[in-house]
CSV table of C-alpha atoms and ligand atoms in Angstrom, one decimal:
chain,number,residue,atom,x,y,z
W,26,MET,CA,20.8,7.4,-13.7
W,27,LEU,CA,17.1,6.7,-14.4
W,28,ARG,CA,18.0,3.5,-16.0
W,29,GLU,CA,19.8,2.5,-12.9
W,30,PHE,CA,16.8,3.2,-10.7
W,31,ALA,CA,14.6,1.2,-13.0
W,32,ALA,CA,17.0,-1.7,-13.0
W,33,SER,CA,17.2,-1.9,-9.2
W,34,LEU,CA,13.5,-1.5,-8.9
W,35,LEU,CA,13.0,-4.5,-11.2
W,36,MET,CA,15.4,-6.6,-9.2
W,37,LEU,CA,13.4,-5.9,-6.1
W,38,SER,CA,10.2,-7.2,-7.5
W,39,LEU,CA,9.0,-10.6,-8.3
W,40,ALA,CA,7.0,-9.3,-11.2
W,41,GLY,CA,10.2,-7.8,-12.5
W,42,ALA,CA,12.1,-11.0,-12.1
W,43,LEU,CA,9.5,-12.7,-14.2
W,44,ALA,CA,9.8,-10.1,-17.0
W,45,LEU,CA,13.4,-11.2,-17.3
W,46,ARG,CA,12.4,-14.8,-18.1
W,47,SER,CA,12.1,-15.9,-21.7
W,48,PRO,CA,9.0,-14.6,-23.4
W,49,GLN,CA,5.9,-16.7,-24.2
W,50,GLN,CA,6.5,-20.4,-24.1
W,51,PRO,CA,3.4,-22.6,-24.6
W,52,ALA,CA,1.8,-24.0,-21.4
W,53,PRO,CA,2.9,-27.6,-20.7
W,54,ALA,CA,0.3,-30.1,-21.9
W,55,SER,CA,0.1,-32.1,-18.7
W,56,PRO,CA,1.5,-29.8,-16.0
W,57,THR,CA,2.6,-31.2,-12.7
W,58,PHE,CA,2.4,-29.5,-9.3
W,59,TYR,CA,6.1,-29.5,-8.5
W,60,ARG,CA,7.5,-28.7,-11.9
W,61,ASP,CA,4.9,-26.2,-13.3
W,62,VAL,CA,2.5,-25.0,-10.6
W,63,LEU,CA,4.6,-24.5,-7.6
W,64,PRO,CA,6.9,-21.9,-9.3
W,65,ILE,CA,3.9,-19.8,-10.1
W,66,LEU,CA,2.5,-20.1,-6.6
W,67,GLN,CA,5.8,-19.0,-5.1
W,68,GLN,CA,6.2,-16.0,-7.3
W,69,HIS,CA,2.6,-14.7,-7.4
W,70,CYS,CA,0.6,-16.1,-4.5
W,71,GLN,CA,2.6,-17.1,-1.4
W,72,ARG,CA,3.3,-13.5,-0.4
W,73,CYS,CA,-0.3,-13.8,0.9
W,74,HIS,CA,-1.1,-17.5,0.7
W,75,ARG,CA,1.3,-18.8,3.4
W,76,PRO,CA,0.8,-19.4,7.1
W,77,GLY,CA,0.4,-16.1,9.1
W,78,GLU,CA,-0.3,-14.0,6.0
W,79,ILE,CA,-3.6,-12.3,5.0
W,80,ALA,CA,-5.1,-15.0,2.8
W,81,PRO,CA,-7.4,-17.6,4.4
W,82,MET,CA,-5.5,-20.7,3.2
W,83,PRO,CA,-1.8,-21.4,2.5
W,84,LEU,CA,-0.9,-22.6,-1.1
W,85,VAL,CA,2.5,-23.9,-0.2
W,86,THR,CA,2.4,-27.8,-0.3
W,87,TYR,CA,0.7,-30.1,-2.8
W,88,ALA,CA,-1.8,-31.3,-0.2
W,89,GLN,CA,-2.8,-27.7,0.6
W,90,THR,CA,-3.2,-26.7,-3.0
W,91,LYS,CA,-4.9,-29.8,-4.4
W,92,SER,CA,-8.3,-29.2,-2.9
W,93,TRP,CA,-8.4,-25.6,-4.2
W,94,ALA,CA,-7.4,-26.5,-7.8
W,95,ARG,CA,-10.8,-25.7,-9.4
W,96,LEU,CA,-11.3,-22.5,-7.5
W,97,ILE,CA,-7.7,-21.5,-8.3
W,98,ARG,CA,-8.6,-22.0,-12.0
W,99,ASP,CA,-11.7,-19.8,-11.7
W,100,VAL,CA,-10.0,-16.9,-9.8
W,101,VAL,CA,-7.0,-16.7,-12.1
W,102,ARG,CA,-9.1,-16.9,-15.2
W,103,SER,CA,-11.4,-14.1,-14.0
W,104,LYS,CA,-8.2,-12.2,-12.8
W,105,ARG,CA,-9.6,-11.9,-9.2
W,106,MET,CA,-6.3,-13.3,-8.1
W,107,PRO,CA,-3.6,-12.1,-7.7
W,108,PRO,CA,-5.4,-8.9,-6.7
W,109,TRP,CA,-4.3,-5.9,-8.9
W,110,PHE,CA,-6.4,-3.0,-9.9
W,111,ALA,CA,-4.3,-0.8,-12.1
W,112,ASP,CA,-6.1,-0.3,-15.4
W,113,PRO,CA,-3.9,-1.7,-18.2
W,114,CYS,CA,-4.6,1.6,-20.1
W,115,CYS,CA,-1.9,3.4,-18.3
W,116,GLY,CA,1.6,2.8,-17.0
W,117,HIS,CA,3.7,-0.1,-16.1
W,118,PHE,CA,4.4,-1.1,-12.5
W,119,SER,CA,7.2,-3.1,-11.0
W,120,ASP,CA,5.0,-4.6,-8.3
W,121,ASP,CA,2.3,-5.8,-10.8
W,122,PRO,CA,1.8,-9.5,-9.7
W,123,SER,CA,-0.5,-10.3,-12.6
W,124,LEU,CA,-0.1,-13.7,-14.3
W,125,ARG,CA,0.8,-14.1,-17.9
W,126,ASP,CA,-1.6,-15.9,-20.2
W,127,GLN,CA,0.7,-18.9,-20.3
W,128,GLU,CA,0.7,-19.1,-16.5
W,129,ILE,CA,-3.1,-18.9,-16.4
W,130,ALA,CA,-3.2,-21.7,-18.9
W,131,THR,CA,-0.9,-23.9,-16.8
W,132,LEU,CA,-2.9,-23.5,-13.6
W,133,SER,CA,-6.1,-24.1,-15.5
W,134,ALA,CA,-4.8,-27.3,-17.2
W,135,TRP,CA,-3.5,-28.6,-13.9
W,136,ALA,CA,-6.9,-28.2,-12.2
W,137,ASP,CA,-8.3,-31.3,-14.0
W,138,ALA,CA,-5.7,-34.0,-13.4
W,139,ARG,CA,-4.0,-32.4,-10.4
W,140,GLU,CA,-0.8,-34.4,-11.0
W,141,PRO,CA,1.7,-34.0,-8.2
W,142,GLY,CA,4.7,-35.0,-10.4
W,143,ASP,CA,8.2,-35.5,-9.0
W,144,PRO,CA,9.1,-33.6,-5.8
W,145,ARG,CA,12.7,-33.4,-7.2
W,146,ASP,CA,11.4,-31.0,-9.9
W,147,ALA,CA,10.3,-28.5,-7.2
W,148,PRO,CA,12.1,-25.1,-7.2
W,149,PRO,CA,13.9,-24.3,-3.9
W,150,PRO,CA,11.4,-22.7,-1.5
W,151,PRO,CA,11.6,-18.9,-1.3
W,152,HIS,CA,13.2,-17.6,1.8
W,153,TRP,CA,10.6,-15.8,3.9
W,154,SER,CA,11.9,-14.3,7.2
W,155,GLU,CA,9.5,-15.2,10.0
W,156,GLY,CA,6.5,-12.9,9.7
W,157,TRP,CA,8.1,-10.4,7.3
W,158,ASN,CA,8.1,-9.9,3.6
W,159,ILE,CA,11.3,-7.8,3.8
W,160,PRO,CA,14.6,-9.4,5.0
W,161,GLN,CA,15.0,-9.8,8.7
W,162,PRO,CA,14.8,-6.2,10.0
W,163,ASP,CA,17.8,-4.5,11.7
W,164,ARG,CA,15.3,-2.9,14.1
W,165,THR,CA,11.8,-3.7,15.1
W,166,ILE,CA,9.7,-1.0,16.8
W,167,THR,CA,6.5,-2.2,18.4
W,168,MET,CA,3.7,-0.1,19.9
W,169,PRO,CA,4.5,-0.3,23.6
W,170,LYS,CA,0.9,-1.1,24.6
W,171,SER,CA,-1.7,-3.1,22.8
W,172,VAL,CA,-4.9,-1.5,21.8
W,173,ALA,CA,-8.2,-3.1,22.8
W,174,ILE,CA,-10.7,-3.3,20.0
W,175,PRO,CA,-14.4,-3.8,20.9
W,176,ALA,CA,-16.7,-6.3,19.2
W,177,ASP,CA,-18.8,-3.8,17.4
W,178,GLY,CA,-19.2,-0.1,16.5
W,179,ASP,CA,-16.7,2.5,15.2
W,180,VAL,CA,-13.2,2.8,16.6
W,181,GLU,CA,-11.8,6.3,16.5
W,182,TYR,CA,-8.3,6.6,14.9
W,183,THR,CA,-5.9,5.4,17.6
W,184,TYR,CA,-2.5,6.9,18.0
W,185,GLU,CA,0.6,5.6,19.8
W,186,ILE,CA,3.8,7.6,20.0
W,187,VAL,CA,7.1,5.7,20.6
W,188,SER,CA,10.7,6.9,20.7
W,189,THR,CA,13.0,5.3,18.1
W,190,GLU,CA,15.9,5.7,20.6
W,191,PHE,CA,18.1,6.4,17.6
W,192,ALA,CA,21.2,8.2,18.8
W,193,GLU,CA,22.2,9.0,15.2
W,194,ASP,CA,20.5,9.7,11.9
W,195,LYS,CA,19.2,6.6,10.1
W,196,TRP,CA,18.5,5.9,6.5
W,197,ILE,CA,15.7,3.3,6.0
W,198,GLN,CA,16.1,1.1,2.9
W,199,MET,CA,13.0,-1.1,3.6
W,200,SER,CA,10.2,-1.0,6.1
W,201,GLU,CA,7.1,-3.1,6.8
W,202,VAL,CA,4.1,-2.8,9.1
W,203,LEU,CA,3.3,-6.0,10.9
W,204,PRO,CA,0.0,-6.0,12.9
W,205,SER,CA,-0.3,-8.6,15.6
W,206,SER,CA,-4.0,-9.0,14.6
W,207,ARG,CA,-4.4,-8.2,10.9
W,208,GLN,CA,-8.1,-8.8,10.9
W,209,TYR,CA,-8.7,-5.5,12.7
W,210,VAL,CA,-6.4,-3.2,10.9
W,211,HIS,CA,-8.1,-1.4,8.1
W,212,HIS,CA,-5.1,0.8,7.5
W,213,ALA,CA,-2.1,2.2,9.4
W,214,VAL,CA,0.1,5.2,8.8
W,215,VAL,CA,3.5,5.5,10.6
W,216,TYR,CA,4.8,9.1,10.8
W,217,ILE,CA,8.3,10.3,11.6
W,218,ARG,CA,8.3,13.0,14.3
W,219,PRO,CA,11.8,14.6,14.3
W,220,PRO,CA,13.0,16.1,17.6
W,221,ASP,CA,12.3,19.7,16.5
W,222,SER,CA,8.7,19.0,15.5
W,223,LYS,CA,5.9,20.5,17.6
W,224,TRP,CA,3.4,18.0,16.3
W,225,LEU,CA,1.4,16.3,19.1
W,226,ARG,CA,3.8,17.5,21.8
W,227,GLY,CA,1.9,17.1,25.0
W,228,ALA,CA,0.1,14.1,23.8
W,229,PRO,CA,0.9,11.0,25.9
W,230,LEU,CA,3.9,8.8,25.0
W,231,ASN,CA,4.0,5.0,24.8
W,232,THR,CA,0.3,4.6,25.3
W,233,PRO,CA,-2.7,4.5,22.9
W,234,PHE,CA,-4.9,7.7,22.7
W,235,THR,CA,-7.6,9.1,20.4
W,236,ALA,CA,-8.1,12.7,19.3
W,237,SER,CA,-11.2,13.0,21.4
W,238,SER,CA,-9.4,11.7,24.5
W,239,LEU,CA,-7.1,14.8,24.4
W,240,LYS,CA,-8.2,17.6,26.7
W,241,ASP,CA,-6.4,20.4,24.9
W,242,PRO,CA,-8.5,21.4,21.8
W,243,ALA,CA,-5.4,22.6,19.9
W,244,LEU,CA,-3.8,19.3,20.4
W,245,ARG,CA,-7.0,17.5,19.4
W,246,HIS,CA,-7.0,19.4,16.1
W,247,GLN,CA,-3.3,18.5,15.5
W,248,ALA,CA,-4.1,14.8,15.5
W,249,HIS,CA,-5.8,15.3,12.1
W,250,GLU,CA,-3.5,18.0,10.7
W,251,THR,CA,-0.2,16.4,10.2
W,252,THR,CA,2.6,17.8,8.2
W,253,SER,CA,5.1,15.2,9.5
W,254,ASP,CA,7.0,13.0,7.1
W,255,LEU,CA,5.5,9.6,6.5
W,256,LEU,CA,7.5,6.5,7.1
W,257,LEU,CA,4.9,4.2,5.4
W,258,VAL,CA,1.3,3.5,4.9
W,259,TYR,CA,-0.1,0.0,5.3
W,260,ALA,CA,-3.4,-1.7,4.3
W,261,PRO,CA,-4.0,-5.5,4.0
W,262,GLY,CA,-2.4,-6.7,0.8
W,263,SER,CA,-0.2,-3.6,0.3
W,264,SER,CA,3.4,-4.5,-0.3
W,265,PRO,CA,6.2,-3.2,2.1
W,266,ASP,CA,8.4,-0.3,1.2
W,267,GLN,CA,11.6,-1.3,-0.5
W,268,TRP,CA,13.6,1.5,-2.0
W,269,PRO,CA,16.2,0.9,-4.7
W,270,ASP,CA,19.9,1.2,-3.9
W,271,GLY,CA,20.8,4.8,-3.4
W,272,MET,CA,17.4,5.8,-2.2
W,273,ALA,CA,16.0,5.7,1.4
W,274,LYS,CA,13.7,7.3,3.9
W,275,PHE,CA,15.3,9.5,6.5
W,276,ILE,CA,14.8,9.3,10.2
W,277,PRO,CA,16.7,12.0,12.1
W,278,ALA,CA,18.4,11.0,15.4
W,279,HIS,CA,16.1,11.2,18.4
W,280,SER,CA,12.9,11.0,16.3
W,281,ASP,CA,9.7,9.4,17.5
W,282,LEU,CA,7.4,7.2,15.4
W,283,VAL,CA,3.7,8.0,15.5
W,284,PHE,CA,1.5,5.1,14.7
W,285,GLN,CA,-1.9,6.2,13.5
W,286,MET,CA,-4.1,3.1,13.4
W,287,HIS,CA,-7.5,2.7,11.9
W,288,TYR,CA,-9.2,-0.4,13.4
W,289,THR,CA,-12.5,-1.8,12.3
W,290,THR,CA,-14.7,-4.2,14.3
W,291,ASN,CA,-15.8,-7.6,13.2
W,292,GLY,CA,-18.2,-8.9,15.9
W,293,GLN,CA,-15.4,-10.3,18.1
W,294,ALA,CA,-13.5,-8.2,20.6
W,295,GLY,CA,-9.7,-8.4,20.5
W,296,GLU,CA,-6.5,-6.5,20.7
W,297,ASP,CA,-3.7,-5.4,18.4
W,298,GLN,CA,-0.1,-4.4,19.0
W,299,THR,CA,1.4,-3.4,15.7
W,300,SER,CA,5.2,-3.4,14.9
W,301,VAL,CA,7.2,-1.8,12.2
W,302,GLY,CA,10.3,-3.5,10.9
W,303,LEU,CA,13.2,-1.4,9.6
W,304,VAL,CA,16.1,-2.4,7.3
W,305,PHE,CA,18.8,0.2,7.4
W,306,ALA,CA,20.6,1.3,4.2
W,307,LYS,CA,24.1,-0.2,4.0
W,308,ARG,CA,25.6,3.2,3.1
W,309,PRO,CA,24.2,6.8,3.0
W,310,PRO,CA,22.0,7.2,-0.1
W,311,SER,CA,22.2,9.9,-2.7
W,312,GLN,CA,18.5,10.3,-2.8
W,313,ARG,CA,15.9,10.8,0.0
W,314,VAL,CA,12.4,9.4,-0.5
W,315,LEU,CA,9.5,11.5,0.6
W,316,THR,CA,5.8,10.6,0.7
W,317,LEU,CA,3.5,13.5,-0.3
W,318,GLN,CA,-0.2,13.6,-0.8
W,319,LEU,CA,-2.7,15.2,-3.0
W,320,ALA,CA,-5.8,15.4,-0.8
W,321,ASN,CA,-9.2,17.1,-1.1
W,322,ASP,CA,-10.9,17.4,2.2
W,323,HIS,CA,-13.2,20.4,1.9
W,324,ASP,CA,-14.4,21.2,-1.6
W,325,GLN,CA,-16.7,18.8,-3.5
W,326,ILE,CA,-17.5,16.5,-0.5
W,327,PRO,CA,-20.3,15.8,0.7
W,328,ILE,CA,-21.1,13.4,-2.0
W,329,PRO,CA,-24.8,13.6,-2.9
W,330,PRO,CA,-27.1,10.6,-2.4
W,331,ASN,CA,-27.9,8.3,-5.3
W,332,THR,CA,-25.1,9.4,-7.6
W,333,ASP,CA,-23.0,6.7,-9.3
W,334,ASN,CA,-20.0,8.7,-10.7
W,335,TYR,CA,-19.3,11.6,-8.5
W,336,ARG,CA,-16.0,13.3,-9.3
W,337,VAL,CA,-13.6,15.0,-6.9
W,338,GLU,CA,-10.4,16.6,-8.1
W,339,VAL,CA,-7.3,18.2,-6.7
W,340,HIS,CA,-4.2,19.8,-8.2
W,341,GLY,CA,-0.8,20.5,-6.9
W,342,THR,CA,2.4,22.0,-8.3
W,343,LEU,CA,5.8,20.4,-7.6
W,344,PRO,CA,8.0,23.1,-6.1
W,345,ASN,CA,11.3,21.4,-7.0
W,346,ASP,CA,12.7,18.7,-9.3
W,347,ALA,CA,11.9,15.2,-8.1
W,348,THR,CA,11.8,11.6,-9.4
W,349,LEU,CA,8.3,10.1,-9.1
W,350,LEU,CA,8.4,6.6,-7.8
W,351,SER,CA,5.0,5.2,-6.7
W,352,PHE,CA,1.4,5.8,-5.7
W,353,PHE,CA,-1.0,4.8,-3.0
W,354,PRO,CA,-4.6,6.0,-3.5
W,355,HIS,CA,-6.9,6.0,-0.5
W,356,MET,CA,-10.7,6.3,-0.5
W,357,HIS,CA,-13.5,4.5,1.4
W,358,LEU,CA,-16.5,2.4,0.7
W,359,ARG,CA,-17.9,4.6,-2.1
W,360,GLY,CA,-14.5,4.7,-3.9
W,361,LYS,CA,-14.9,3.7,-7.6
W,362,ARG,CA,-11.9,5.0,-9.6
W,363,PHE,CA,-8.8,7.0,-8.9
W,364,GLU,CA,-6.5,8.6,-11.3
W,365,TYR,CA,-3.1,10.4,-11.1
W,366,ASN,CA,-2.4,12.7,-14.1
W,367,LEU,CA,0.3,15.0,-15.2
W,368,VAL,CA,-1.0,18.3,-16.6
W,369,GLY,CA,1.1,19.8,-19.4
W,370,PRO,CA,1.5,23.5,-20.1
W,371,ASP,CA,-1.0,23.1,-22.9
W,372,HIS,CA,-3.5,21.6,-20.3
W,373,LYS,CA,-3.2,18.2,-22.0
W,374,THR,CA,-3.2,15.5,-19.3
W,375,GLU,CA,-1.3,12.3,-19.3
W,376,THR,CA,-2.6,9.5,-17.0
W,377,LEU,CA,0.1,7.9,-14.9
W,378,LEU,CA,-2.1,5.5,-13.1
W,379,ARG,CA,-5.8,4.7,-13.1
W,380,VAL,CA,-7.1,2.3,-10.4
W,381,ASN,CA,-10.4,0.6,-10.7
W,382,TYR,CA,-10.8,0.9,-7.0
W,383,ASP,CA,-11.9,-1.8,-4.6
W,384,PHE,CA,-12.2,-0.7,-1.0
W,385,TYR,CA,-11.0,-4.1,0.3
W,386,TRP,CA,-7.8,-3.9,-1.6
W,387,GLN,CA,-5.6,-0.9,-1.0
W,388,LEU,CA,-2.4,-1.4,-2.9
W,389,SER,CA,0.6,0.6,-3.8
W,390,TYR,CA,1.6,1.0,-7.4
W,391,ARG,CA,5.4,1.4,-8.2
W,392,LEU,CA,6.4,2.8,-11.5
W,393,ALA,CA,8.5,0.3,-13.5
W,394,GLN,CA,10.3,3.4,-14.9
W,395,PRO,CA,10.6,6.1,-12.3
W,396,ARG,CA,9.9,9.5,-13.8
W,397,LEU,CA,11.9,12.7,-13.5
W,398,LEU,CA,9.6,15.7,-13.0
W,399,LYS,CA,10.7,19.3,-13.3
W,400,ALA,CA,10.0,21.9,-10.7
W,401,GLY,CA,6.6,23.5,-11.6
W,402,THR,CA,5.1,20.3,-12.9
W,403,GLU,CA,1.4,20.2,-12.3
W,404,LEU,CA,0.0,17.0,-10.8
W,405,GLN,CA,-3.7,16.2,-10.7
W,406,ALA,CA,-5.6,13.5,-8.8
W,407,ILE,CA,-9.2,12.7,-9.6
W,408,ALA,CA,-11.4,10.4,-7.6
W,409,TRP,CA,-14.8,9.0,-8.6
W,410,TYR,CA,-17.3,7.7,-6.1
W,411,ASP,CA,-20.3,5.5,-6.5
W,412,ASN,CA,-22.9,6.4,-3.9
W,413,SER,CA,-25.7,4.5,-5.6
W,414,SER,CA,-27.3,1.2,-4.9
W,415,ASN,CA,-25.1,-0.3,-7.8
W,416,ASN,CA,-22.2,-0.2,-5.4
W,417,ALA,CA,-22.4,-3.5,-3.4
W,418,HIS,CA,-20.2,-2.0,-0.6
W,419,ASN,CA,-22.5,1.0,-0.1
W,420,PRO,CA,-24.0,1.0,3.4
W,421,ASP,CA,-26.5,3.8,2.5
W,422,PRO,CA,-27.1,5.2,-1.0
W,423,ASN,CA,-29.8,7.5,0.2
W,424,SER,CA,-27.7,9.9,2.3
W,425,PRO,CA,-25.1,12.4,1.5
W,426,VAL,CA,-21.6,11.3,2.4
W,427,THR,CA,-19.4,13.7,4.4
W,428,TRP,CA,-15.6,13.7,4.8
W,429,GLY,CA,-14.4,11.7,7.7
W,430,ASP,CA,-12.2,9.0,9.2
W,431,GLN,CA,-14.8,6.2,9.3
W,432,THR,CA,-15.4,4.0,6.4
W,433,TYR,CA,-19.0,5.2,5.9
W,434,ASN,CA,-17.5,8.7,5.5
W,435,GLU,CA,-15.3,9.5,2.6
W,436,MET,CA,-11.7,10.4,2.0
W,437,MET,CA,-9.8,11.4,-1.0
W,438,VAL,CA,-6.0,11.1,-0.6
W,439,GLY,CA,-3.6,10.4,-3.3
W,440,PHE,CA,-0.3,9.5,-1.6
W,441,PHE,CA,2.7,9.4,-3.8
W,442,ASP,CA,6.5,8.9,-3.3
W,443,ILE,CA,9.2,11.0,-4.8
W,444,ALA,CA,13.0,10.8,-4.6
W,445,VAL,CA,14.9,14.1,-4.1
W,446,PRO,CA,18.6,14.9,-3.3
W,447,ALA,CA,19.5,13.5,0.1
W,448,ASN,CA,19.9,16.8,1.8
W,449,VAL,CA,16.5,18.2,0.7
W,450,ASP,CA,13.9,18.5,3.5
W,451,LYS,CA,10.2,17.7,3.4
W,452,GLN,CA,9.6,21.5,4.1
W,453,HIS,CA,10.6,22.2,0.5
W,454,PHE,CA,7.9,19.8,-0.8
W,455,PHE,CA,4.6,21.0,0.4
W,456,ILE,CA,2.4,20.7,-2.6
W,457,ARG,CA,0.5,23.8,-3.3
W,458,ARG,CA,-3.2,23.0,-3.6
W,459,ALA,CA,-5.1,24.6,-6.5
W,460,PRO,CA,-8.9,24.5,-6.7
X,256,HEC,C1,-2.1,-9.6,-2.0
X,256,HEC,C2,-2.4,-10.9,-1.3
X,256,HEC,C3,-2.8,-12.1,-2.2
X,256,HEC,C4,-2.2,-12.6,-3.3
X,256,HEC,C5,-0.9,-12.1,-3.9
X,256,HEC,C6,-3.0,-13.7,-3.8
X,256,HEC,N1,-4.1,-13.8,-3.0
X,256,HEC,FE1,-5.5,-15.2,-3.2
X,256,HEC,N2,-6.6,-14.4,-1.6
X,256,HEC,C7,-6.1,-13.4,-0.8
X,256,HEC,C8,-7.1,-13.1,0.2
X,256,HEC,C9,-7.0,-12.1,1.3
X,256,HEC,C10,-8.2,-14.0,0.0
X,256,HEC,C11,-9.5,-14.0,0.7
X,256,HEC,C12,-10.4,-12.9,0.4
X,256,HEC,C13,-10.9,-13.0,-1.0
X,256,HEC,O1,-11.4,-14.0,-1.5
X,256,HEC,O2,-10.9,-11.9,-1.7
X,256,HEC,C14,-7.8,-14.8,-1.2
X,256,HEC,C15,-8.6,-15.8,-1.8
X,256,HEC,C16,-8.2,-16.7,-2.7
X,256,HEC,C17,-9.0,-17.8,-3.2
X,256,HEC,C18,-10.4,-18.2,-2.7
X,256,HEC,C19,-11.4,-17.5,-3.4
X,256,HEC,C20,-12.8,-17.7,-2.9
X,256,HEC,O3,-13.7,-17.4,-3.6
X,256,HEC,O4,-12.9,-18.3,-1.8
X,256,HEC,C21,-8.2,-18.5,-4.1
X,256,HEC,C22,-8.6,-19.7,-4.8
X,256,HEC,C23,-7.0,-17.7,-4.2
X,256,HEC,N3,-7.0,-16.7,-3.4
X,256,HEC,C24,-6.0,-18.1,-5.1
X,256,HEC,C25,-4.8,-17.3,-5.3
X,256,HEC,C26,-3.8,-17.6,-6.3
X,256,HEC,C27,-3.8,-18.8,-7.2
X,256,HEC,C28,-2.9,-16.5,-6.3
X,256,HEC,C29,-1.7,-16.4,-7.1
X,256,HEC,C30,-1.8,-16.6,-8.5
X,256,HEC,C31,-3.3,-15.6,-5.2
X,256,HEC,N4,-4.5,-16.1,-4.7
X,256,HEC,C32,-2.6,-14.5,-4.9
X,256,HEC,C33,-4.9,-12.7,-0.9
X,256,HEC,C34,-4.0,-12.9,-2.0
C-alpha cells in the first residue's frame, strides 16, 4: 500500500521522473541548447520561467535563454535556482526540483559557447494548460469581486466567501490557486466551509471583507479562529496540490469556499481577483487528505530584540492512525529555520524536514515516501527566528516582535497533510497542543 502511494507520488512529480532516468552520465563536452539545455529548463525551470508565471523572464526559447546564460550558470552553481530550502540532512521529497551535478555541469559548459544546435533535437514542449500548472480544471471558482490594493501601507487579511454551488459531494484530486495579480499576493489560504459549519455565518457573501470591518465582535474573533478544513495554501513558488490516486480532499455538497488573502503593497495600487482551479477525482478515493497544523500563537512570542536564534516549539499528538504526506512551514520576515520532528517514546527525535527558511520562498515539501504514523504519535515543530541585524530581511532588530498577521509581526505555523480513511472527519484530527 505504502509503496503504491510512493509510486504514484513519484509519477506526479518532475523530480521523480528524473530519478527514473539513468544515473550519472557525464555532462556533454559541447552542449547545445536544443539537445542538452532545453530538457533541463523544461523539467526544472519553466514551471516558473514561462510567460505569466512568477519568474521575471521566460526561459523557453533559445533567444530568451541566450542572454541569461552566464547568470544561469551562476545561479545553478550557487544553488539559488531552482529554489529549494530543505536541508539535505533529512528526508527525501518528491517535489525537490534540485539539479544533479551533471545538469549543473551541462548548463555551466553551455554558458560559454551558447551553441543553439539543431532544433530537431529539441524534446517536445511540455503541455501547460493556459495559466495552470495542473491539468485544465473541471471547475474554476473565482472570488466574485476583485479586491482593491492600495499603493502603500498594510492591508489587513481580506476574506471573500463564495458558494461552490455543488449539489453533491466532491472529491478533489488536484487544486491550484491562481491570483489575477500575483505581485500582491503574499499568501492565500482557501478554506472549505461545509453547510453545517457555523464559522463566519453572518459575514457577507460574495464580497471582500476584513475582520475589523465586521460589526459583531464574536464574528470578528472568528475570522482568526478557524477550525474549518483547508482546501489549500498558496504562496508564490509553492506547487499546486496534486494527490496520488486513491487520495483526495473532500468538499461536502453545498459547501462554501472561504478565501483568506494576505496582500502586500508595492508602491503601486492595483487589484486582485484570485481563482481556485479544481480537478475532480475520477472515482471516489479510499483515503481522504486533511491539512492540519502545529501552531504556536501565545507562548514564547514576543521574540526579544537583537536575538539571532530564538526558538519556539510546539507539540501535538496524533489522535488516530494517519499517513503523513507533506509539509508547509509558515513564518514571516524573522524566520530562520523550521523543523518537523517525530518524538519517540524514549524522547528521541527524528527530523522529518528541516527548512533553512527564506521568507520570500514559501514552499511545500512532499515526502517521497509517505509515512504511516500510529495513533498517539507525538509530532514536534520547532521554529527559529533571527531578530538581529544579521538578518537582511529584518525591518527592525531593536524591537520585540509580537504575534500577528502582518509580515513585521511573526507567526509559527507548521501545516502538514495526512491521509486517513475516506469516511474519517476532520473533527477526529484536532491535534492536542502540549506546552
Ligand atoms: C519556483 C519558481 C522558480 C523555479 C522553479 C526557477 N526559478 Fe529562476 N527565478 C524565479 C523568480 C521568482 C526569480 C526572480 C526573483 C529572484 O531572483 O529570486 C528568478 C530568477 C532567476 C534568475 C535571475 C537571477 C538574478 O540574479 O537576477 C535566473 C538566471 C534564474 N532564475 C534561472 C533559473 C533556472 C536556470 C532555473 C531552473 C534550473 C530556475 N530559475 C528555476 C523563480 C523560479
